[in-house]
C-alpha cells in the first residue's frame, strides 16, 4: 500500500479522497498538518480557490515543509487551483505560492463561472480511452520551461504538464467518474517509491 495525501484545507479534497479510495494499493490520507505530510509518499493539491489555499498553507505552517518534500522528490499533482499553487509565475500578478514548476499560468483564463465547461479528449500518455475533462474557472498555461513536458493542449492552450515528479492539470479529474488520471498519478508515486 502507498499513502497518498490530499491537501484538505479547502476545495475539492473529498472528491480526490473518494477516487483514491476506489484504487487498489492506495491508502488515501487527509493532509492538514506537518505530521500528516511526513506519512505520505505522494500529494494531491485539489481545485478550489488558490488565494485561499495559499493563505491557509501559510496559516497551517505547511508552505515550507511541502516545498521541502517536493524538491526532494515526492510526487505531487495539482488540479486547477493546485496547478496555480505549483506555478513559478502567475501571469499579470506579482505573487506566487509554492513556486516550484517552471510554468506561467493565467488564472480564470476561460472567463467567469458561466464559461465553465466539460469536454473529453485523448491523452495517450494517461489512457487509451477518451478522458472527460471538467473546467471550472480554470487556468491555462501560457509558458513552459524547457524541462516541462506538455501532455495536453485544447484549442492551442496548454492544459496538462509534467516536470519530473510534478504533474499539473487545468481541469478536475476528481469531479468525474474516470479513474485514469488518478491511476497515472498513483503509478508515478509507486514508481518513485520503488526507485528508492
Ligand atoms: N479560479 C480558481 C483560482 O484561481 C481555480 C478554480 C478551480 O480550482 N476550480 O484559484
PDB file of C-alpha atoms and ligand atoms in Angstrom:
ATOM      1  CA  UNK A   1       0.000   0.000   0.000  1.00  0.00           C
ATOM      2  CA  UNK A   2       1.119   3.575  -0.638  1.00  0.00           C
ATOM      3  CA  UNK A   3      -0.108   6.518   1.430  1.00  0.00           C
ATOM      4  CA  UNK A   4      -1.299   9.252  -0.906  1.00  0.00           C
ATOM      5  CA  UNK A   5      -2.211  12.548   0.707  1.00  0.00           C
ATOM      6  CA  UNK A   6      -4.704  15.167  -0.388  1.00  0.00           C
ATOM      7  CA  UNK A   7      -4.259  18.691   0.967  1.00  0.00           C
ATOM      8  CA  UNK A   8      -7.503  19.061   2.941  1.00  0.00           C
ATOM      9  CA  UNK A   9      -7.716  22.775   3.766  1.00  0.00           C
ATOM     10  CA  UNK A  10     -10.233  23.975   1.151  1.00  0.00           C
ATOM     11  CA  UNK A  11     -11.669  22.869  -2.183  1.00  0.00           C
ATOM     12  CA  UNK A  12     -12.369  19.508  -3.806  1.00  0.00           C
ATOM     13  CA  UNK A  13     -10.288  17.327  -1.460  1.00  0.00           C
ATOM     14  CA  UNK A  14     -13.154  14.958  -0.518  1.00  0.00           C
ATOM     15  CA  UNK A  15     -13.697  14.120  -4.189  1.00  0.00           C
ATOM     16  CA  UNK A  16      -9.989  13.283  -4.628  1.00  0.00           C
ATOM     17  CA  UNK A  17     -10.017  11.139  -1.466  1.00  0.00           C
ATOM     18  CA  UNK A  18     -13.081   9.282  -2.778  1.00  0.00           C
ATOM     19  CA  UNK A  19     -11.452   8.476  -6.133  1.00  0.00           C
ATOM     20  CA  UNK A  20      -8.254   7.353  -4.400  1.00  0.00           C
ATOM     21  CA  UNK A  21     -10.366   5.044  -2.204  1.00  0.00           C
ATOM     22  CA  UNK A  22     -11.531   3.231  -5.365  1.00  0.00           C
ATOM     23  CA  UNK A  23      -7.973   2.383  -6.427  1.00  0.00           C
ATOM     24  CA  UNK A  24      -6.015  -0.688  -5.391  1.00  0.00           C
ATOM     25  CA  UNK A  25      -2.838  -0.408  -3.323  1.00  0.00           C
ATOM     26  CA  UNK A  26      -3.710   3.147  -2.172  1.00  0.00           C
ATOM     27  CA  UNK A  27      -4.333   4.403   1.346  1.00  0.00           C
ATOM     28  CA  UNK A  28      -5.880   7.900   0.930  1.00  0.00           C
ATOM     29  CA  UNK A  29      -4.858  10.380   3.662  1.00  0.00           C
ATOM     30  CA  UNK A  30      -6.081  13.864   4.537  1.00  0.00           C
ATOM     31  CA  UNK A  31      -3.190  16.315   4.902  1.00  0.00           C
ATOM     32  CA  UNK A  32      -3.682  19.203   7.317  1.00  0.00           C
ATOM     33  CA  UNK A  33      -0.518  19.129   9.422  1.00  0.00           C
ATOM     34  CA  UNK A  34       3.227  18.619   9.072  1.00  0.00           C
ATOM     35  CA  UNK A  35       2.726  15.252  10.808  1.00  0.00           C
ATOM     36  CA  UNK A  36       0.271  14.189   8.077  1.00  0.00           C
ATOM     37  CA  UNK A  37       2.784  15.286   5.433  1.00  0.00           C
ATOM     38  CA  UNK A  38       5.515  13.078   6.902  1.00  0.00           C
ATOM     39  CA  UNK A  39       3.415   9.927   6.436  1.00  0.00           C
ATOM     40  CA  UNK A  40       2.695  10.251   2.718  1.00  0.00           C
ATOM     41  CA  UNK A  41       4.552   9.233  -0.445  1.00  0.00           C
ATOM     42  CA  UNK A  42       2.623  11.494  -2.855  1.00  0.00           C
ATOM     43  CA  UNK A  43       0.457  14.609  -2.533  1.00  0.00           C
ATOM     44  CA  UNK A  44      -2.540  15.987  -4.430  1.00  0.00           C
ATOM     45  CA  UNK A  45      -3.282  19.720  -4.311  1.00  0.00           C
ATOM     46  CA  UNK A  46      -7.013  19.975  -5.104  1.00  0.00           C
ATOM     47  CA  UNK A  47      -9.074  22.520  -7.003  1.00  0.00           C
ATOM     48  CA  UNK A  48     -10.651  25.335  -5.054  1.00  0.00           C
ATOM     49  CA  UNK A  49      -9.529  28.915  -4.607  1.00  0.00           C
ATOM     50  CA  UNK A  50      -5.779  29.262  -4.923  1.00  0.00           C
ATOM     51  CA  UNK A  51      -5.531  32.520  -2.951  1.00  0.00           C
ATOM     52  CA  UNK A  52      -7.443  30.980  -0.036  1.00  0.00           C
ATOM     53  CA  UNK A  53      -5.480  27.713  -0.125  1.00  0.00           C
ATOM     54  CA  UNK A  54      -2.186  29.654  -0.375  1.00  0.00           C
ATOM     55  CA  UNK A  55      -3.120  31.676   2.705  1.00  0.00           C
ATOM     56  CA  UNK A  56      -4.212  28.576   4.643  1.00  0.00           C
ATOM     57  CA  UNK A  57      -0.922  26.847   3.741  1.00  0.00           C
ATOM     58  CA  UNK A  58       0.878  29.701   5.481  1.00  0.00           C
ATOM     59  CA  UNK A  59      -1.521  29.748   8.461  1.00  0.00           C
ATOM     60  CA  UNK A  60      -1.023  25.984   8.941  1.00  0.00           C
ATOM     61  CA  UNK A  61       2.794  26.313   8.546  1.00  0.00           C
ATOM     62  CA  UNK A  62       2.710  23.920   5.606  1.00  0.00           C
ATOM     63  CA  UNK A  63       4.280  26.010   2.827  1.00  0.00           C
ATOM     64  CA  UNK A  64       7.949  25.326   3.587  1.00  0.00           C
ATOM     65  CA  UNK A  65       7.504  21.646   4.576  1.00  0.00           C
ATOM     66  CA  UNK A  66       5.595  20.973   1.340  1.00  0.00           C
ATOM     67  CA  UNK A  67       8.259  22.739  -0.751  1.00  0.00           C
ATOM     68  CA  UNK A  68      10.889  20.681   1.053  1.00  0.00           C
ATOM     69  CA  UNK A  69       9.144  17.342   0.325  1.00  0.00           C
ATOM     70  CA  UNK A  70       8.543  18.161  -3.330  1.00  0.00           C
ATOM     71  CA  UNK A  71      12.047  19.463  -4.037  1.00  0.00           C
ATOM     72  CA  UNK A  72      13.439  16.249  -2.554  1.00  0.00           C
ATOM     73  CA  UNK A  73      11.391  14.182  -4.993  1.00  0.00           C
ATOM     74  CA  UNK A  74       7.930  13.459  -3.598  1.00  0.00           C
ATOM     75  CA  UNK A  75       5.412  13.236  -6.476  1.00  0.00           C
ATOM     76  CA  UNK A  76       2.785  15.991  -6.468  1.00  0.00           C
ATOM     77  CA  UNK A  77      -0.259  16.650  -8.643  1.00  0.00           C
ATOM     78  CA  UNK A  78      -2.076  19.978  -8.711  1.00  0.00           C
ATOM     79  CA  UNK A  79      -5.568  20.185 -10.206  1.00  0.00           C
ATOM     80  CA  UNK A  80      -6.797  23.644 -11.245  1.00  0.00           C
ATOM     81  CA  UNK A  81      -6.127  25.815  -8.150  1.00  0.00           C
ATOM     82  CA  UNK A  82      -3.448  23.220  -7.325  1.00  0.00           C
ATOM     83  CA  UNK A  83      -1.755  23.986 -10.658  1.00  0.00           C
ATOM     84  CA  UNK A  84      -1.728  27.686  -9.720  1.00  0.00           C
ATOM     85  CA  UNK A  85      -0.158  26.848  -6.338  1.00  0.00           C
ATOM     86  CA  UNK A  86       2.700  24.977  -8.048  1.00  0.00           C
ATOM     87  CA  UNK A  87       3.498  27.611 -10.703  1.00  0.00           C
ATOM     88  CA  UNK A  88       6.614  29.780 -10.588  1.00  0.00           C
ATOM     89  CA  UNK A  89       4.684  32.563 -12.311  1.00  0.00           C
ATOM     90  CA  UNK A  90       1.073  33.763 -12.295  1.00  0.00           C
ATOM     91  CA  UNK A  91       0.551  35.977 -15.339  1.00  0.00           C
ATOM     92  CA  UNK A  92      -0.274  39.622 -14.516  1.00  0.00           C
ATOM     93  CA  UNK A  93       0.204  39.030 -10.778  1.00  0.00           C
ATOM     94  CA  UNK A  94       3.186  39.888  -8.595  1.00  0.00           C
ATOM     95  CA  UNK A  95       2.843  36.934  -6.222  1.00  0.00           C
ATOM     96  CA  UNK A  96       3.042  33.164  -6.425  1.00  0.00           C
ATOM     97  CA  UNK A  97       2.705  30.370  -3.894  1.00  0.00           C
ATOM     98  CA  UNK A  98       4.921  27.253  -3.796  1.00  0.00           C
ATOM     99  CA  UNK A  99       6.944  28.488  -6.791  1.00  0.00           C
ATOM    100  CA  UNK A 100       8.063  25.044  -7.904  1.00  0.00           C
ATOM    101  CA  UNK A 101       7.019  24.336 -11.503  1.00  0.00           C
ATOM    102  CA  UNK A 102       8.596  26.097 -14.407  1.00  0.00           C
ATOM    103  CA  UNK A 103       5.255  27.271 -15.828  1.00  0.00           C
ATOM    104  CA  UNK A 104       3.438  30.599 -16.151  1.00  0.00           C
ATOM    105  CA  UNK A 105      -0.303  30.185 -15.558  1.00  0.00           C
ATOM    106  CA  UNK A 106      -3.169  32.562 -16.198  1.00  0.00           C
ATOM    107  CA  UNK A 107      -5.880  32.420 -13.545  1.00  0.00           C
ATOM    108  CA  UNK A 108      -9.527  32.289 -14.643  1.00  0.00           C
ATOM    109  CA  UNK A 109      -8.234  32.161 -18.208  1.00  0.00           C
ATOM    110  CA  UNK A 110     -11.512  30.897 -19.667  1.00  0.00           C
ATOM    111  CA  UNK A 111     -13.574  33.642 -18.024  1.00  0.00           C
ATOM    112  CA  UNK A 112     -16.195  33.569 -15.304  1.00  0.00           C
ATOM    113  CA  UNK A 113     -18.155  30.721 -13.746  1.00  0.00           C
ATOM    114  CA  UNK A 114     -20.573  30.952 -16.694  1.00  0.00           C
ATOM    115  CA  UNK A 115     -17.771  29.974 -19.059  1.00  0.00           C
ATOM    116  CA  UNK A 116     -17.079  26.748 -17.145  1.00  0.00           C
ATOM    117  CA  UNK A 117     -17.413  23.729 -19.446  1.00  0.00           C
ATOM    118  CA  UNK A 118     -16.965  19.984 -19.947  1.00  0.00           C
ATOM    119  CA  UNK A 119     -15.281  18.220 -22.819  1.00  0.00           C
ATOM    120  CA  UNK A 120     -13.346  14.989 -23.478  1.00  0.00           C
ATOM    121  CA  UNK A 121     -10.105  14.175 -25.222  1.00  0.00           C
ATOM    122  CA  UNK A 122      -7.429  11.574 -25.788  1.00  0.00           C
ATOM    123  CA  UNK A 123      -4.286  11.942 -23.696  1.00  0.00           C
ATOM    124  CA  UNK A 124      -2.363   8.859 -24.817  1.00  0.00           C
ATOM    125  CA  UNK A 125       0.241   9.113 -22.052  1.00  0.00           C
ATOM    126  CA  UNK A 126      -2.536   8.650 -19.483  1.00  0.00           C
ATOM    127  CA  UNK A 127      -5.169   6.419 -21.087  1.00  0.00           C
ATOM    128  CA  UNK A 128      -6.101   4.774 -24.384  1.00  0.00           C
ATOM    129  CA  UNK A 129      -9.714   5.912 -23.873  1.00  0.00           C
ATOM    130  CA  UNK A 130     -11.116   9.428 -24.118  1.00  0.00           C
ATOM    131  CA  UNK A 131     -10.826  11.265 -20.800  1.00  0.00           C
ATOM    132  CA  UNK A 132     -13.676  13.532 -19.611  1.00  0.00           C
ATOM    133  CA  UNK A 133     -12.402  16.991 -18.688  1.00  0.00           C
ATOM    134  CA  UNK A 134     -14.180  19.433 -16.373  1.00  0.00           C
ATOM    135  CA  UNK A 135     -13.080  23.091 -16.425  1.00  0.00           C
ATOM    136  CA  UNK A 136     -14.288  25.387 -13.620  1.00  0.00           C
ATOM    137  CA  UNK A 137     -12.880  28.928 -13.715  1.00  0.00           C
ATOM    138  CA  UNK A 138      -9.780  27.146 -14.901  1.00  0.00           C
ATOM    139  CA  UNK A 139      -6.270  28.419 -15.505  1.00  0.00           C
ATOM    140  CA  UNK A 140      -4.286  27.621 -18.613  1.00  0.00           C
ATOM    141  CA  UNK A 141      -0.513  27.502 -19.024  1.00  0.00           C
ATOM    142  CA  UNK A 142       0.959  30.324 -21.131  1.00  0.00           C
ATOM    143  CA  UNK A 143       4.639  29.432 -20.969  1.00  0.00           C
ATOM    144  CA  UNK A 144       6.641  26.374 -20.033  1.00  0.00           C
ATOM    145  CA  UNK A 145      10.343  25.937 -19.310  1.00  0.00           C
ATOM    146  CA  UNK A 146      12.481  23.600 -21.416  1.00  0.00           C
ATOM    147  CA  UNK A 147      12.292  20.896 -18.734  1.00  0.00           C
ATOM    148  CA  UNK A 148       8.470  20.817 -18.726  1.00  0.00           C
ATOM    149  CA  UNK A 149       6.631  18.258 -20.810  1.00  0.00           C
ATOM    150  CA  UNK A 150       3.320  19.350 -22.357  1.00  0.00           C
ATOM    151  CA  UNK A 151       0.857  16.434 -22.008  1.00  0.00           C
ATOM    152  CA  UNK A 152      -2.261  18.010 -23.481  1.00  0.00           C
ATOM    153  CA  UNK A 153      -3.482  21.125 -25.271  1.00  0.00           C
ATOM    154  CA  UNK A 154      -7.019  22.271 -26.041  1.00  0.00           C
ATOM    155  CA  UNK A 155      -7.522  24.891 -28.771  1.00  0.00           C
ATOM    156  CA  UNK A 156      -3.786  25.558 -28.672  1.00  0.00           C
ATOM    157  CA  UNK A 157      -3.827  26.216 -24.931  1.00  0.00           C
ATOM    158  CA  UNK A 158      -1.731  24.047 -22.632  1.00  0.00           C
ATOM    159  CA  UNK A 159      -3.903  22.258 -20.053  1.00  0.00           C
ATOM    160  CA  UNK A 160      -1.719  19.423 -18.679  1.00  0.00           C
ATOM    161  CA  UNK A 161       2.008  19.419 -17.920  1.00  0.00           C
ATOM    162  CA  UNK A 162       4.621  17.327 -16.169  1.00  0.00           C
ATOM    163  CA  UNK A 163       8.039  18.311 -14.853  1.00  0.00           C
ATOM    164  CA  UNK A 164       9.772  15.287 -13.336  1.00  0.00           C
ATOM    165  CA  UNK A 165       7.858  14.471 -10.107  1.00  0.00           C
ATOM    166  CA  UNK A 166       5.337  17.302 -10.616  1.00  0.00           C
ATOM    167  CA  UNK A 167       2.079  16.966 -12.550  1.00  0.00           C
ATOM    168  CA  UNK A 168      -0.440  19.765 -13.095  1.00  0.00           C
ATOM    169  CA  UNK A 169      -3.814  19.886 -14.857  1.00  0.00           C
ATOM    170  CA  UNK A 170      -6.142  22.820 -15.574  1.00  0.00           C
ATOM    171  CA  UNK A 171      -9.129  20.513 -15.177  1.00  0.00           C
ATOM    172  CA  UNK A 172     -10.654  18.357 -12.427  1.00  0.00           C
ATOM    173  CA  UNK A 173     -10.485  14.547 -12.885  1.00  0.00           C
ATOM    174  CA  UNK A 174     -11.788  14.271  -9.287  1.00  0.00           C
ATOM    175  CA  UNK A 175     -15.163  15.596 -10.453  1.00  0.00           C
ATOM    176  CA  UNK A 176     -15.657  12.786 -12.995  1.00  0.00           C
ATOM    177  CA  UNK A 177     -16.116   9.001 -12.752  1.00  0.00           C
ATOM    178  CA  UNK A 178     -12.939   8.438 -14.729  1.00  0.00           C
ATOM    179  CA  UNK A 179     -10.052   6.949 -12.758  1.00  0.00           C
ATOM    180  CA  UNK A 180      -7.324   7.225 -15.378  1.00  0.00           C
ATOM    181  CA  UNK A 181      -5.559  10.409 -14.204  1.00  0.00           C
ATOM    182  CA  UNK A 182      -5.568   9.225 -10.590  1.00  0.00           C
ATOM    183  CA  UNK A 183      -4.208   5.844 -11.729  1.00  0.00           C
ATOM    184  CA  UNK A 184      -1.479   7.650 -13.668  1.00  0.00           C
ATOM    185  CA  UNK A 185      -0.505   9.637 -10.559  1.00  0.00           C
ATOM    186  CA  UNK A 186      -0.565   6.540  -8.340  1.00  0.00           C
ATOM    187  CA  UNK A 187       1.837   4.905 -10.796  1.00  0.00           C
ATOM    188  CA  UNK A 188       4.165   7.927 -10.501  1.00  0.00           C
ATOM    189  CA  UNK A 189       4.106   7.505  -6.707  1.00  0.00           C
ATOM    190  CA  UNK A 190       4.662   3.740  -6.784  1.00  0.00           C
ATOM    191  CA  UNK A 191       7.481   4.016  -9.356  1.00  0.00           C
ATOM    192  CA  UNK A 192       9.151   6.636  -7.163  1.00  0.00           C
ATOM    193  CA  UNK A 193       8.758   4.508  -4.011  1.00  0.00           C
ATOM    194  CA  UNK A 194      10.273   1.506  -5.849  1.00  0.00           C
ATOM    195  CA  UNK A 195      13.235   3.567  -7.059  1.00  0.00           C
ATOM    196  CA  UNK A 196      14.352   4.481  -3.522  1.00  0.00           C
TER     197      UNK A 196
HETATM  198  N1  LIG B   1     -10.220  30.155 -10.276  1.00  0.00           N
HETATM  199  C1  LIG B   1      -9.636  29.431  -9.199  1.00  0.00           C
HETATM  200  C2  LIG B   1      -8.339  30.089  -8.719  1.00  0.00           C
HETATM  201  O1  LIG B   1      -7.860  30.968  -9.331  1.00  0.00           O
HETATM  202  C3  LIG B   1      -9.357  27.981  -9.564  1.00  0.00           C
HETATM  203  C4  LIG B   1     -10.647  27.293  -9.836  1.00  0.00           C
HETATM  204  C5  LIG B   1     -10.665  25.842  -9.513  1.00  0.00           C
HETATM  205  O2  LIG B   1      -9.803  25.291  -8.853  1.00  0.00           O
HETATM  206  N2  LIG B   1     -11.731  25.231  -9.961  1.00  0.00           N
HETATM  207  O3  LIG B   1      -7.817  29.725  -7.724  1.00  0.00           O
END
